Amino acid sequence: MRIVVLVSGTGSNLQAVIDAVTSGELDVEIAAVGADREGTYGVERSSEAGLETFVVNFNSFPTRDEWDAALTDRVASYAPDVVVSSGFMRIVSADFIEAFNGKYLNTHPALLPAFPGAHGVRDAMAYGVKVTGCTVHWADAGVDTGPIIAQEAVAIEPGETEETLHERIKVVERRLLVSTLAALAAAQKPA
Ligand code: GAR
């Protein structure tokens, strides 16, 4: 199973995928790692790991549609079976998702459909829920919407900050992303 991973930032979930591939735990080929802006640590760590990387800079395009079309072309050039949004903080179009047969996987640091968006951890804390978690799902053209594949709960502890909670969620999220990809890869393998 060939994957392209999209990042906007640190890429610690991506690193978990790279580590699992390197150790042989995960049988997928990371065809490329792409970002929507220059200077992400996600791209830097991918280059260090010897992976193909690219940037389709959102701010270099006059319109969202032109950026989306350029991103679609670039990702399609790697012929991925699955595209993974791993902390990719941009909405893509229905055309993008269609170009990859709907195989656009996203991870989110909350129990969707609760607390979608860029601040899922902060919003859960602000609401005062006692349990939150993370979700791996097939993304559609909405904000963190689409069929859920896997979820795991994380209890919010007294005295927690957004940073400590997000880090504890990410520990679970990384494992869930790797196990989901492993299951998808196994399902795709010819018998
Ligand atoms: C992850 O927690 C991911 O779920 C979240 O960004 C973080 C990226 O961390 N994505 C969203 O909030 C999408 N709505 P990472 O760059 O260290 O992997």
Coordinates of C-alpha atoms and ligand atoms in Angstrom, one line a residue:
M1 CA 0.0 0.0 0.0
R2 CA 1.5 3.3 -1.1
I3 CA 0.7 6.3 1.0
V4 CA 1.3 10.1 0.7
V5 CA 1.3 11.9 4.1
L6 CA 0.3 15.5 4.4
V7 CA 1.5 17.7 7.3
S8 CA 1.3 21.3 8.4
G9 CA 3.5 21.2 11.5
T10 CA 5.6 19.0 13.8
G11 CA 4.6 15.7 12.3
S12 CA 5.0 13.5 15.4
N13 CA 2.2 11.2 14.1
L14 CA 4.0 11.0 10.8
Q15 CA 7.2 10.1 12.8
A16 CA 5.3 7.2 14.4
V17 CA 4.4 6.0 10.9
I18 CA 8.0 6.3 9.7
D19 CA 9.3 4.4 12.8
A20 CA 6.7 1.7 12.3
V21 CA 7.7 1.3 8.6
T22 CA 11.4 1.3 9.5
S23 CA 11.0 -1.4 12.2
G24 CA 8.9 -3.6 9.9
E25 CA 5.8 -3.3 12.1
L26 CA 4.0 -1.5 9.3
D27 CA 4.0 -2.8 5.7
V28 CA 3.4 0.4 3.8
E29 CA 5.4 2.4 1.4
I30 CA 5.6 6.2 2.2
A31 CA 5.8 7.5 -1.4
A32 CA 6.1 11.1 -0.3
V33 CA 5.4 13.6 2.5
G34 CA 3.9 17.0 1.6
A35 CA 3.2 20.2 3.3
D36 CA 1.0 23.3 2.7
R37 CA 3.8 25.7 3.8
E38 CA 7.6 26.0 3.9
G39 CA 9.6 25.2 7.0
T40 CA 7.6 22.5 8.7
Y41 CA 9.4 20.1 11.0
G42 CA 7.3 17.3 9.4
V43 CA 9.0 17.8 6.1
E44 CA 12.4 18.3 7.7
R45 CA 12.2 15.0 9.6
S46 CA 11.0 13.3 6.4
S47 CA 14.0 14.5 4.4
E48 CA 16.2 13.3 7.2
A49 CA 14.6 9.9 7.0
G50 CA 15.4 9.9 3.3
L51 CA 11.8 10.3 2.1
E52 CA 10.6 12.2 -0.9
T53 CA 9.1 15.6 0.2
F54 CA 7.2 18.4 -1.4
V55 CA 5.5 21.7 -0.6
V56 CA 2.4 23.1 -2.3
N57 CA 2.4 26.4 -0.5
F58 CA -1.2 27.6 0.2
N59 CA 0.0 31.3 0.2
S60 CA 1.6 31.0 -3.2
F61 CA -1.7 30.6 -5.0
P62 CA -4.3 33.3 -5.8
T63 CA -7.2 31.1 -5.0
R64 CA -8.0 28.1 -2.9
D65 CA -9.2 26.2 -6.0
E66 CA -5.9 26.7 -7.7
W67 CA -4.0 25.5 -4.7
D68 CA -6.3 22.5 -4.3
A69 CA -5.8 21.6 -8.0
A70 CA -2.0 21.9 -7.7
L71 CA -2.0 19.8 -4.5
T72 CA -4.2 17.2 -6.3
D73 CA -1.8 17.0 -9.2
R74 CA 1.3 16.7 -7.0
V75 CA -0.2 14.0 -4.7
A76 CA -1.5 12.1 -7.8
S77 CA 2.0 12.0 -9.3
Y78 CA 2.9 9.6 -6.5
A79 CA 0.0 7.3 -7.3
P80 CA -1.0 6.7 -3.7
D81 CA -3.5 4.1 -2.5
V82 CA -4.3 6.2 0.5
V83 CA -3.6 9.9 1.4
V84 CA -3.1 10.6 5.1
S85 CA -3.8 14.0 6.6
S86 CA -1.5 13.9 9.7
G87 CA -1.9 17.3 11.3
F88 CA -2.7 18.8 7.8
M89 CA -4.6 21.9 8.8
R90 CA -6.3 22.6 5.4
I91 CA -9.6 21.7 4.1
V92 CA -9.4 20.0 0.7
S93 CA -12.1 19.9 -2.0
A94 CA -14.5 17.1 -2.9
D95 CA -12.5 16.8 -6.2
F96 CA -9.3 16.1 -4.3
I97 CA -10.9 13.3 -2.3
E98 CA -12.5 12.0 -5.5
A99 CA -9.1 11.9 -7.2
F100 CA -8.0 9.4 -4.6
N101 CA -11.2 7.3 -4.7
G102 CA -12.3 8.7 -1.3
K103 CA -9.2 7.2 0.4
Y104 CA -8.3 10.3 2.4
L105 CA -7.5 9.4 6.0
N106 CA -7.5 12.0 8.8
T107 CA -6.6 11.9 12.5
H108 CA -8.2 14.3 15.0
P109 CA -7.5 14.9 18.7
A110 CA -11.1 14.5 19.9
L111 CA -13.9 12.0 19.8
L112 CA -15.7 13.1 16.6
P113 CA -18.3 14.3 15.9
A114 CA -17.5 16.3 19.1
F115 CA -15.0 19.2 18.9
P116 CA -14.0 19.3 15.2
G117 CA -11.7 22.0 13.9
A118 CA -8.2 23.3 14.6
H119 CA -8.7 23.4 18.4
G120 CA -10.2 20.1 19.3
V121 CA -8.3 19.7 22.5
R122 CA -8.9 23.3 23.7
D123 CA -12.6 23.1 22.8
A124 CA -13.1 19.9 24.7
M125 CA -11.4 21.4 27.8
A126 CA -13.4 24.6 27.5
Y127 CA -16.6 22.6 27.4
G128 CA -15.7 20.8 30.5
V129 CA -16.0 17.2 29.3
K130 CA -14.3 14.6 31.5
V131 CA -13.4 12.3 28.6
T132 CA -12.1 13.1 25.2
G133 CA -9.8 11.2 22.9
C134 CA -8.8 10.8 19.3
T135 CA -10.4 9.7 16.0
V136 CA -9.1 8.2 12.8
H137 CA -11.6 8.5 10.0
W138 CA -12.1 8.7 6.3
A139 CA -12.3 12.4 5.6
D140 CA -14.8 14.1 3.3
A141 CA -14.7 17.7 2.2
G142 CA -16.0 18.9 5.6
V143 CA -14.1 19.9 8.7
D144 CA -13.1 16.7 10.4
T145 CA -16.2 14.9 9.1
G146 CA -16.6 11.5 7.4
P147 CA -16.9 7.8 8.4
I148 CA -15.1 6.9 11.6
I149 CA -12.7 4.0 11.5
A150 CA -11.2 4.0 15.0
Q151 CA -11.5 6.0 18.2
E152 CA -10.0 5.8 21.7
A153 CA -10.9 7.7 24.8
V154 CA -8.6 9.7 27.0
A155 CA -9.7 10.9 30.4
I156 CA -9.0 14.5 31.3
E157 CA -7.1 14.7 34.6
P158 CA -7.3 17.5 37.2
G159 CA -4.8 20.3 36.7
E160 CA -4.3 19.4 33.0
T161 CA -3.3 22.0 30.5
E162 CA -4.1 21.9 26.7
E163 CA -0.5 21.0 26.1
T164 CA -0.3 18.1 28.5
L165 CA -3.6 16.7 27.4
H166 CA -2.8 17.0 23.7
E167 CA 0.5 15.2 24.3
R168 CA -1.3 12.4 26.1
I169 CA -3.9 12.2 23.3
K170 CA -1.1 12.1 20.7
V171 CA 0.5 9.1 22.4
V172 CA -2.8 7.2 21.8
E173 CA -3.4 8.8 18.4
R174 CA 0.0 7.7 17.0
R175 CA -0.7 4.1 18.0
L176 CA -4.2 4.3 16.5
L177 CA -2.9 5.7 13.2
V178 CA -0.3 3.0 12.8
S179 CA -2.7 0.2 13.7
T180 CA -5.3 1.6 11.3
L181 CA -2.8 1.8 8.4
A182 CA -1.6 -1.7 9.3
A183 CA -5.2 -3.0 9.1
L184 CA -5.8 -1.2 5.8
A185 CA -2.6 -2.5 4.3
A186 CA -3.4 -6.1 5.4
A187 CA -6.9 -5.8 3.9
Q188 CA -5.4 -4.6 0.6
K189 CA -2.8 -7.4 0.2
P190 CA -3.8 -10.2 -2.2
A191 CA -4.5 -13.5 -0.5
Ligands
GAR1 C1 -2.6 15.9 15.8 O1 -3.1 15.8 17.2 C2 -3.8 15.9 14.9 O2 -4.8 15.1 15.3 C3 -4.2 17.3 14.8 O3 -3.0 18.0 14.8 C4 -2.0 17.3 15.5 C5 -0.8 17.2 14.7 O4 0.3 16.7 15.5 N1 -5.1 17.6 13.7 C6 -6.2 18.3 13.8 O5 -6.5 19.0 14.8 C7 -7.1 18.3 12.6 N2 -8.3 18.9 12.9 P1 1.7 16.2 14.8 O6 2.0 17.3 13.8 O7 2.6 16.2 16.0 O8 1.4 14.9 14.2

